[in-house]
Short mmCIF file of C-alpha atoms in Angstrom, two decimals:
data_model
loop_
_atom_site.label_atom_id
_atom_site.label_comp_id
_atom_site.label_asym_id
_atom_site.label_seq_id
_atom_site.Cartn_x
_atom_site.Cartn_y
_atom_site.Cartn_z
CA MET N 5 -21.34 -2.69 18.28
CA SER N 6 -18.52 -0.54 17.66
CA GLU N 7 -18.98 1.99 14.82
CA VAL N 8 -16.53 1.62 12.02
CA LYS N 9 -14.42 4.50 11.35
CA SER N 10 -14.17 6.03 7.96
CA ILE N 11 -11.49 5.73 5.98
CA LYS N 12 -10.33 9.65 6.19
CA ASP N 13 -10.11 8.73 10.16
CA GLN N 14 -7.91 5.85 10.21
CA LYS N 15 -4.16 5.80 10.97
CA LEU N 16 -2.32 3.53 8.61
CA LEU N 17 -1.19 3.38 5.01
CA TYR N 18 -0.61 -0.03 3.61
CA HIS N 19 1.78 -1.58 0.93
CA LEU N 20 1.15 -4.92 -0.49
CA THR N 21 4.02 -7.33 -1.40
CA SER N 22 4.69 -10.75 -2.00
CA VAL N 23 6.24 -12.78 0.76
CA GLU N 24 9.09 -13.56 -1.68
CA ASN N 25 10.39 -10.00 -1.13
CA LEU N 26 10.28 -9.63 2.55
CA ASP N 27 14.26 -11.01 2.60
CA GLY N 28 15.36 -8.02 0.98
CA ILE N 29 13.20 -5.55 2.27
CA PHE N 30 14.25 -6.27 5.81
CA LYS N 31 17.49 -6.21 4.66
CA ASP N 32 17.02 -2.75 2.64
CA GLY N 33 13.85 -1.39 3.37
CA LEU N 34 11.06 -0.95 0.71
CA LYS N 35 12.61 0.65 -2.21
CA PRO N 36 11.12 2.51 -5.03
CA ARG N 37 10.69 0.43 -8.08
CA ALA N 38 13.52 2.24 -9.90
CA GLY N 39 15.81 1.19 -7.52
CA LEU N 40 14.95 -2.39 -7.42
CA SER N 41 16.35 -5.36 -9.05
CA GLY N 42 15.66 -9.29 -9.01
CA PHE N 43 12.52 -8.94 -6.95
CA LYS N 44 8.84 -10.57 -7.28
CA ASP N 45 7.03 -7.86 -8.82
CA VAL N 46 3.23 -7.98 -8.26
CA ALA N 47 1.63 -5.07 -10.63
CA ASP N 48 0.57 -5.11 -14.17
CA ALA N 49 3.26 -4.80 -16.70
CA GLU N 50 1.67 -2.25 -18.85
CA ILE N 51 0.58 0.12 -15.66
CA LEU N 52 4.25 -0.26 -14.53
CA LYS N 53 5.25 1.17 -17.82
CA LYS N 54 2.65 4.16 -17.30
CA ARG N 55 3.88 4.67 -13.95
CA GLN N 56 7.61 5.02 -15.20
CA ALA N 57 6.81 7.41 -18.11
CA LEU N 58 5.25 9.76 -15.01
CA GLN N 59 8.26 9.12 -13.08
CA LEU N 60 6.32 7.55 -10.26
CA ASP N 61 8.92 4.41 -10.11
CA LYS N 62 10.74 6.71 -7.88
CA TYR N 63 8.41 6.44 -4.99
CA VAL N 64 6.98 3.69 -2.85
CA PRO N 65 3.16 3.69 -3.38
CA PHE N 66 0.71 3.10 -0.09
CA HIS N 67 -2.60 2.59 -0.37
CA TRP N 68 -5.16 4.13 2.29
CA PHE N 69 -7.15 0.90 3.07
CA ALA N 70 -6.41 -2.64 3.06
CA LYS N 71 -8.52 -4.80 0.07
CA ASN N 72 -8.69 -2.06 -2.52
CA PRO N 73 -8.94 -2.82 -5.86
CA PHE N 74 -5.05 -3.13 -6.67
CA ASP N 75 -5.04 -5.38 -3.87
CA GLY N 76 -7.65 -7.43 -5.29
CA SER N 77 -6.61 -7.24 -8.90
CA VAL N 78 -3.04 -8.61 -7.89
CA GLN N 79 -4.46 -11.42 -5.49
CA ARG N 80 -6.67 -12.59 -7.95
CA ASN N 81 -3.93 -12.86 -10.50
CA ARG N 82 -1.67 -14.77 -8.66
CA PRO N 83 -3.80 -16.77 -6.17
CA GLU N 84 -0.56 -19.30 -5.90
CA ALA N 85 1.12 -16.47 -3.89
CA GLN N 86 1.38 -15.24 -0.50
CA PHE N 87 1.20 -11.87 0.38
CA VAL N 88 1.55 -9.51 3.45
CA LEU N 89 0.56 -6.07 4.19
CA ILE N 90 3.05 -3.40 5.10
CA SER N 91 1.77 -0.49 7.31
CA VAL N 92 3.16 2.46 8.49
CA TYR N 93 1.47 5.18 10.37
CA ARG N 94 0.02 8.25 8.41
CA SER N 95 1.63 10.47 10.82
CA THR N 96 5.00 8.81 9.22
CA ALA N 97 3.75 10.07 6.06
CA ARG N 98 2.94 13.60 7.01
CA GLN N 99 6.19 13.78 9.15
CA TYR N 100 8.39 13.26 6.14
CA GLY N 101 6.81 15.14 3.47
CA TRP N 102 5.21 11.83 1.04
CA LYS N 103 3.41 13.11 -1.74
CA ILE N 104 -0.35 12.34 -2.15
CA ILE N 105 -2.43 11.64 -5.72
CA PRO N 106 -5.89 11.58 -4.77
CA ARG N 107 -7.08 8.97 -7.37
CA HIS N 108 -5.71 6.47 -9.29
CA PRO N 109 -2.48 7.80 -11.00
CA LEU N 110 -3.56 6.59 -14.25
CA ALA N 111 -6.98 7.44 -14.59
CA GLY N 112 -7.20 10.64 -16.92
CA ASP N 113 -4.70 12.08 -18.76
CA SER N 114 -2.87 14.06 -15.97
CA ILE N 115 -1.90 13.45 -12.34
CA GLN N 116 -2.10 15.79 -9.40
CA LEU N 117 1.10 14.83 -7.39
CA LEU N 118 0.43 17.01 -4.14
CA ASP N 119 2.34 17.81 -0.87
CA TYR N 120 0.52 15.54 1.95
CA GLU N 121 -1.66 18.00 3.24
CA GLN N 122 -3.13 19.50 0.15
CA GLY N 123 -3.33 15.77 -1.17
CA PHE N 124 -5.18 14.30 1.88
CA GLU N 125 -7.73 17.41 1.74
CA ALA N 126 -8.09 16.64 -1.98
CA ILE N 127 -9.08 12.91 -1.92
CA GLU N 128 -13.24 12.85 -2.16
CA TRP N 129 -13.31 10.43 1.48
CA ASN N 130 -17.04 10.17 0.84
CA VAL N 131 -16.76 8.33 -2.33
CA MET N 132 -13.85 6.31 -1.16
CA SER N 133 -15.76 5.07 2.08
CA SER N 134 -18.67 3.74 -0.38
CA ARG N 135 -16.14 1.21 -1.90
CA ASP N 136 -18.29 1.11 -4.76
CA TYR N 137 -15.83 -0.90 -7.39
CA LEU N 138 -18.50 -1.25 -9.89
CA ASP N 139 -18.44 2.54 -10.04
CA PRO N 140 -15.17 3.82 -12.48
CA HIS N 141 -14.97 6.94 -10.63
CA CYS N 142 -15.38 5.48 -6.79
CA LYS N 143 -13.05 2.61 -8.16
CA SER N 144 -10.69 5.56 -8.93
CA ILE N 145 -10.49 7.25 -5.93
CA CYS N 146 -10.36 3.98 -3.81
CA MET N 147 -6.68 3.47 -5.50
CA ALA N 148 -5.42 7.07 -4.46
CA GLU N 149 -1.95 6.84 -3.15
CA CYS N 150 0.65 8.08 -0.76
CA LEU N 151 3.97 8.26 -2.16
CA ALA N 152 7.06 7.67 -0.13
CA PRO N 153 9.92 9.53 -2.02
CA GLY N 154 12.78 6.91 -1.66
CA VAL N 155 13.30 4.21 0.84
CA VAL N 156 11.19 3.07 3.52
CA LYS N 157 13.17 1.33 6.39
CA PRO N 158 11.73 -1.32 8.48
CA GLU N 159 12.28 1.01 11.63
CA ALA N 160 9.31 3.05 10.04
CA PHE N 161 6.79 0.22 9.72
CA PHE N 162 3.90 0.12 12.14
CA LYS N 163 2.98 -3.48 11.57
CA ILE N 164 3.08 -6.25 9.15
CA PHE N 165 -0.52 -8.00 8.49
CA THR N 166 -0.68 -11.38 7.22
CA PRO N 167 -3.41 -13.83 6.09
CA SER N 168 -2.74 -17.08 7.69
CA GLU N 169 -0.76 -18.38 10.79
CA GLU N 170 1.50 -20.11 8.38
CA VAL N 171 2.63 -16.71 6.32
CA ASP N 172 2.71 -14.89 9.90
CA ALA N 173 5.20 -17.65 11.09
CA LEU N 174 7.27 -17.33 7.59
CA CYS N 175 7.40 -13.49 8.21
CA VAL N 176 8.24 -13.49 11.80
CA ALA N 177 11.66 -16.14 10.84
CA LYS N 178 12.29 -13.75 7.86
CA LEU N 179 12.20 -10.81 10.61
CA GLN N 180 14.43 -12.67 13.05
CA ALA N 181 16.91 -13.84 10.32
CA ALA N 182 17.02 -10.18 9.50
CA ASP N 183 17.56 -8.99 13.06
CA VAL N 184 14.28 -6.36 12.35
CA ASN N 185 11.95 -6.26 15.02
CA VAL N 186 8.47 -5.26 13.45
CA GLN N 187 5.47 -6.72 14.89
CA THR N 188 2.95 -8.96 12.66
CA SER N 189 -0.60 -9.82 13.00
CA VAL N 190 -2.72 -12.42 11.32
CA ASN N 191 -6.01 -10.67 10.12
CA GLN N 192 -7.42 -12.64 7.15
CA ARG N 193 -10.11 -9.93 6.35
CA MET N 194 -7.35 -7.57 4.99
CA PHE N 195 -6.81 -10.24 2.30
CA TYR N 196 -8.65 -11.64 -0.72
CA GLN N 197 -9.33 -15.40 -0.13
#
């Protein structure tokens, strides 16, 4: 049996979105919330207000692993919706100067918006790897974010993970219609069922 890599040593970042948003994403890229209109929002409205006050709506948020507390909350609150995970290489984030918040951005009174290298070292990886969502500190660390300061074009995507063959086929059809070349992969374990 192969040993599972720690979250720190993995290579990807993940952005959860509704299938309903894919046409716009494939056409224009993943945009910061401040630059969006006419899309299916998946996040909590109260949290969005706080993110806007901190100007975090000017970034596209990614998480460090799939099935994090954010993903779970969104999928439980919208059981009828279909979701995909858009992934990018962490090396892309490093190369293009993305920012990092080493814990949930709304945990506590202030946020730490750090440069990639400094932020990466500031994350409590051992705490994150325990994934104990009943522990508030761990849950906050598990929602650390890597933030793209602008549009993330489909050319930067590594792969789109889907929860089923049905969603995968829909995603592939949308990719073809938009003339975008990104791999897809069905992986149910990356989604809450």
